[in-house]
mmCIF file of C-alpha atoms in Angstrom:
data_model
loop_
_atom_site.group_PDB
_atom_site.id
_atom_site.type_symbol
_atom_site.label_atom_id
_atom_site.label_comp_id
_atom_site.label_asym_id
_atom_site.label_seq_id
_atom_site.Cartn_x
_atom_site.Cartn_y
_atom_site.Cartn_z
ATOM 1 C CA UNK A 455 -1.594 -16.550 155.534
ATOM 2 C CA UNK A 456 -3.874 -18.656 153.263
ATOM 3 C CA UNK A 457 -7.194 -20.246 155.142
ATOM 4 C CA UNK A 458 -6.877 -23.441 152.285
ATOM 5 C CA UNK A 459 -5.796 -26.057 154.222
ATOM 6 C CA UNK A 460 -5.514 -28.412 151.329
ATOM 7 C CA UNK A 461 -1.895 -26.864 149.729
ATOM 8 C CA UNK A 462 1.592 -27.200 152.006
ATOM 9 C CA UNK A 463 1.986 -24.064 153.572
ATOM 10 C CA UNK A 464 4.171 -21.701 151.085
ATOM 11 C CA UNK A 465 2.702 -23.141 148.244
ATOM 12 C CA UNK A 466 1.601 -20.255 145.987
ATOM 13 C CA UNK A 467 -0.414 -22.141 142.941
ATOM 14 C CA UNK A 468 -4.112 -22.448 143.394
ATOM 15 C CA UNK A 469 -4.248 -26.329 141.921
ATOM 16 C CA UNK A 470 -5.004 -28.331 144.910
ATOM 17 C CA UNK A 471 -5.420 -32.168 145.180
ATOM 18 C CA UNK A 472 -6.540 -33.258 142.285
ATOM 19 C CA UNK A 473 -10.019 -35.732 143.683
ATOM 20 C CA UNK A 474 -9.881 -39.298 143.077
ATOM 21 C CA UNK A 475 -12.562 -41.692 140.742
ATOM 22 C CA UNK A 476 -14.437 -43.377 143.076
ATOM 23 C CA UNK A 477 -13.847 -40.930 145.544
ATOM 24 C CA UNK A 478 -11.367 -40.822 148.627
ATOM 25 C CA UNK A 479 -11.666 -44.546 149.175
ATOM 26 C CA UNK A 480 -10.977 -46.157 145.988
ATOM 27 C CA UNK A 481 -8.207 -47.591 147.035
ATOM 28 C CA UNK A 482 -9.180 -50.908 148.883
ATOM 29 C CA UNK A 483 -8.035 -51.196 151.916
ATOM 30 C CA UNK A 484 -5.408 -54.054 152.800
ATOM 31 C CA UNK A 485 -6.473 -56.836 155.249
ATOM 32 C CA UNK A 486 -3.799 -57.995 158.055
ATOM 33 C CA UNK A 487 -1.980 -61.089 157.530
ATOM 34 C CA UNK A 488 -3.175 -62.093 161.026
ATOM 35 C CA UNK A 489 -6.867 -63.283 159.756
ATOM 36 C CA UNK A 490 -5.927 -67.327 160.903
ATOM 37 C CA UNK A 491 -4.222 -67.814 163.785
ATOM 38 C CA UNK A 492 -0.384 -69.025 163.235
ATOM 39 C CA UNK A 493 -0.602 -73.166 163.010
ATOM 40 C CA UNK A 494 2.923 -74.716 163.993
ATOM 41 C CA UNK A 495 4.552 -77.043 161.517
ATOM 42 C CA UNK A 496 3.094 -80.879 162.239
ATOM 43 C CA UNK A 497 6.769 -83.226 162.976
ATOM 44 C CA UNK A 498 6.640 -84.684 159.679
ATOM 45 C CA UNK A 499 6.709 -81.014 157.562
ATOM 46 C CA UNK A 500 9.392 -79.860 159.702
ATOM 47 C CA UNK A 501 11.999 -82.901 159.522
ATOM 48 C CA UNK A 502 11.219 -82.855 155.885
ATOM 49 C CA UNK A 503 12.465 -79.330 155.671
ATOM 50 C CA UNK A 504 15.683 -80.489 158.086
ATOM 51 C CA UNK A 505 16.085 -83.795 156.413
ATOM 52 C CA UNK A 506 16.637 -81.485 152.395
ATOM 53 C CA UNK A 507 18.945 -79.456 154.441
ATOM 54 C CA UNK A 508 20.975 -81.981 155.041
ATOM 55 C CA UNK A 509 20.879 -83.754 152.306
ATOM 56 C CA UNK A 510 21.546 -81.197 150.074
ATOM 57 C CA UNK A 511 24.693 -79.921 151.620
ATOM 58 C CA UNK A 512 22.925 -76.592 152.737
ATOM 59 C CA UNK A 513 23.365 -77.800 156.735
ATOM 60 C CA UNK A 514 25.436 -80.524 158.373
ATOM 61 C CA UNK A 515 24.998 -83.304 159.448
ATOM 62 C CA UNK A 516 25.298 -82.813 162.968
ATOM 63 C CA UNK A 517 22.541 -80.688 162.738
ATOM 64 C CA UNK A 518 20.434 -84.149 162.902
ATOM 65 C CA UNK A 519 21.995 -85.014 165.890
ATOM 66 C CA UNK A 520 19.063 -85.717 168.745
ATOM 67 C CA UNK A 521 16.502 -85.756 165.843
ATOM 68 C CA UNK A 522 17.306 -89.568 164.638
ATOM 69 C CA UNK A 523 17.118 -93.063 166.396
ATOM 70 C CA UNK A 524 19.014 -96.450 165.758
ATOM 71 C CA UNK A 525 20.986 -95.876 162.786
ATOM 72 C CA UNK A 526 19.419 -93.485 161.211
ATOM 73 C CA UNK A 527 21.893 -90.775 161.712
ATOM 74 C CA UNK A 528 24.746 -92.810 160.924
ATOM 75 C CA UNK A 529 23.101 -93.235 157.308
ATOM 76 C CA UNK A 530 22.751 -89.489 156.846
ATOM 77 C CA UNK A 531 26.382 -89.268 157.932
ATOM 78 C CA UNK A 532 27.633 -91.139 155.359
ATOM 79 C CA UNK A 533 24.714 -89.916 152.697
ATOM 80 C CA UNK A 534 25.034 -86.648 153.785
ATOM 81 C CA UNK A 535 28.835 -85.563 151.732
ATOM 82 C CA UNK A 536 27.532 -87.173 148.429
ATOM 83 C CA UNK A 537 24.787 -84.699 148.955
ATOM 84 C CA UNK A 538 22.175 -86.375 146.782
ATOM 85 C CA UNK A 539 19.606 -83.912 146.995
ATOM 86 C CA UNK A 540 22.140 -81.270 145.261
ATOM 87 C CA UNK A 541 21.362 -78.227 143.247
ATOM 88 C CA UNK A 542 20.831 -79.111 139.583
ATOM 89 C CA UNK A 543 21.388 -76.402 137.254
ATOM 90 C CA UNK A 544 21.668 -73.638 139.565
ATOM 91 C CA UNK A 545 18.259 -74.567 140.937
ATOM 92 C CA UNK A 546 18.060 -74.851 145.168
ATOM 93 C CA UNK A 547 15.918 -78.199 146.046
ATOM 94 C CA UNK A 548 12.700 -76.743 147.621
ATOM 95 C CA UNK A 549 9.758 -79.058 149.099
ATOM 96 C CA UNK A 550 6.733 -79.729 147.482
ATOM 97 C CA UNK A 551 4.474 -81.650 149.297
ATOM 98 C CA UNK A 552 4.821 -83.194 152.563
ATOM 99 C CA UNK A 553 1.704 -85.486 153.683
ATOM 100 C CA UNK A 554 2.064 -88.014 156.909
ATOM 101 C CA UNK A 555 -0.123 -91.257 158.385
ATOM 102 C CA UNK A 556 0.289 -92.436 161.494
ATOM 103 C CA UNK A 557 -0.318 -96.107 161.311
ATOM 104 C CA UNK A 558 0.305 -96.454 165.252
ATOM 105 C CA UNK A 559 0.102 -94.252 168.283
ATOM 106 C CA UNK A 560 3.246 -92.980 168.447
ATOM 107 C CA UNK A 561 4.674 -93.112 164.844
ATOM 108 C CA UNK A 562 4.342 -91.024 161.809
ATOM 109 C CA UNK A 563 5.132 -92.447 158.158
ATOM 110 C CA UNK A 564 5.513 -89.520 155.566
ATOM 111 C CA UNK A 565 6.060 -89.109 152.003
ATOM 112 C CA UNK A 566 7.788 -85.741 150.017
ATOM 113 C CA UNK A 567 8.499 -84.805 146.635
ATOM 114 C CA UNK A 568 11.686 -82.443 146.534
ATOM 115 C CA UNK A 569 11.930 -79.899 143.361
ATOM 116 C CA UNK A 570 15.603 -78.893 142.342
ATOM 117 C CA UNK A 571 14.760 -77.234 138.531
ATOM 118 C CA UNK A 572 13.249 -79.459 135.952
ATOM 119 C CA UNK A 573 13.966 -82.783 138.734
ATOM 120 C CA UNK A 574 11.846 -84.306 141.121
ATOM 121 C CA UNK A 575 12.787 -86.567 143.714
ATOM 122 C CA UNK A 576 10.693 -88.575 146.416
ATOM 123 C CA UNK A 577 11.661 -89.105 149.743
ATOM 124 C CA UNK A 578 10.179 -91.033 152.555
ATOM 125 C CA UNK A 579 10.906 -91.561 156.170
ATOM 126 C CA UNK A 580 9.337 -92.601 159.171
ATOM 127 C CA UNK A 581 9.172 -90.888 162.863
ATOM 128 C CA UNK A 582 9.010 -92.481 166.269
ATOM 129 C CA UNK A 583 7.829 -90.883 169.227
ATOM 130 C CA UNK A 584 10.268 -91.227 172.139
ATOM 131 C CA UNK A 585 9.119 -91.058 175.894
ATOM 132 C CA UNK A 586 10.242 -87.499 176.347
ATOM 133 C CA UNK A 587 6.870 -86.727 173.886
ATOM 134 C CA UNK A 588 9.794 -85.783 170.860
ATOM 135 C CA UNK A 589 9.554 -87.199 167.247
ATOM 136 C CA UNK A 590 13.233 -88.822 165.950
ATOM 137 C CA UNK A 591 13.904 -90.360 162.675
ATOM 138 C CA UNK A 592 13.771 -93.854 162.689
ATOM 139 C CA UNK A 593 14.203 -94.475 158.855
ATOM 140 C CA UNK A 594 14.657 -92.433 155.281
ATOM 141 C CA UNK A 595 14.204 -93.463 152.013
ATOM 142 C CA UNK A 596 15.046 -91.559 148.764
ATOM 143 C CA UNK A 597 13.763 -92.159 145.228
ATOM 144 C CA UNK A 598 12.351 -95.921 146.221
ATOM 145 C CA UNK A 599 15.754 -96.908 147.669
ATOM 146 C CA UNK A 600 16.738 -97.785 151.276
ATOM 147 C CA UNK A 601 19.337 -94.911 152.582
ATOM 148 C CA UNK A 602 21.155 -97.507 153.910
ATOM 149 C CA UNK A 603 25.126 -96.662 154.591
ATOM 150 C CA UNK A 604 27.173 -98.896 151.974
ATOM 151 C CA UNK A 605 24.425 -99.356 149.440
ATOM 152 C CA UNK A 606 24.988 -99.674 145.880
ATOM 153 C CA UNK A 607 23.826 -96.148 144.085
ATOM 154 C CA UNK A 608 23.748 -94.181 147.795
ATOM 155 C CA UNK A 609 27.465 -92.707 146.624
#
């Protein structure tokens, strides 16, 4: 039996490892994904990314249900079959940006460009903050027009 602990045993050959430029650590080593602590979505990133579901035909509508006040969800109900966030030319609608104020205690006002291929849309809509501590809709607006149910150019 062979004292060279650097072959498997049974090999015969006398080649070992071949050594490495830069010796055995030139390979650099790869650093965690854990280096920042994982920072929850803020209200208005996270309806943004519900609100494109929707609207896009990817989730339905009920799916909003409990997340919108006043009549909020009855305009995505009747937005949400025309889908106008759609696919365009094969291309899913992704977000962009999503930035917020909060002009009051309470209340969030946020702004989002959507991406479907060579189109970008804008969307708006505003949160409330109900007793219970939970953000709801309140209000959407797409492309500079109210989503308002009935609306010329919302079919």
């Amino acid at each position: 039996m062979s004292t060279d602990r650097t072959r498997p045993a049974g090999r015969r050959d006398q080649s070992g490892p071949r050594p490495t430029p830069g010796g055995p650590r030139s390979v650099p080593p790869q650093r965690s994904r854990r280096l920042q602590p994982h920072r929850p979505q803020r209200p208005h990133q996270w309806f943004a990314e519900r609100l494109l579901a929707v609207l896009s035909g990817q989730r339905p509508v009920h799916w909003m249900l409990g997340h919108t006040i006043g009549e909020a969800y009855d305009q995505l109900a009747e937005l949400a079959p025309s889908t106008p966030l759609r696919a365009t030319h094969g291309s899913r609608p992704v977000l962009r940006h999503c930035r917020g104020a909060q002009p009051a205690t309470g209340v969030v006002e946020a702004f989002a460009s959507i991406a479907a291929g060579d189109r970008v849309r804008a969307m708006a809509f505003r949160l409330e903050q109900g007793a219970d501590q939970r953000w709801r809709c309140a209000a959407v607006e797409l492309g500079g027009e109210r989503l308002t149910a009935g609306a010329p150019g919302c079919r």
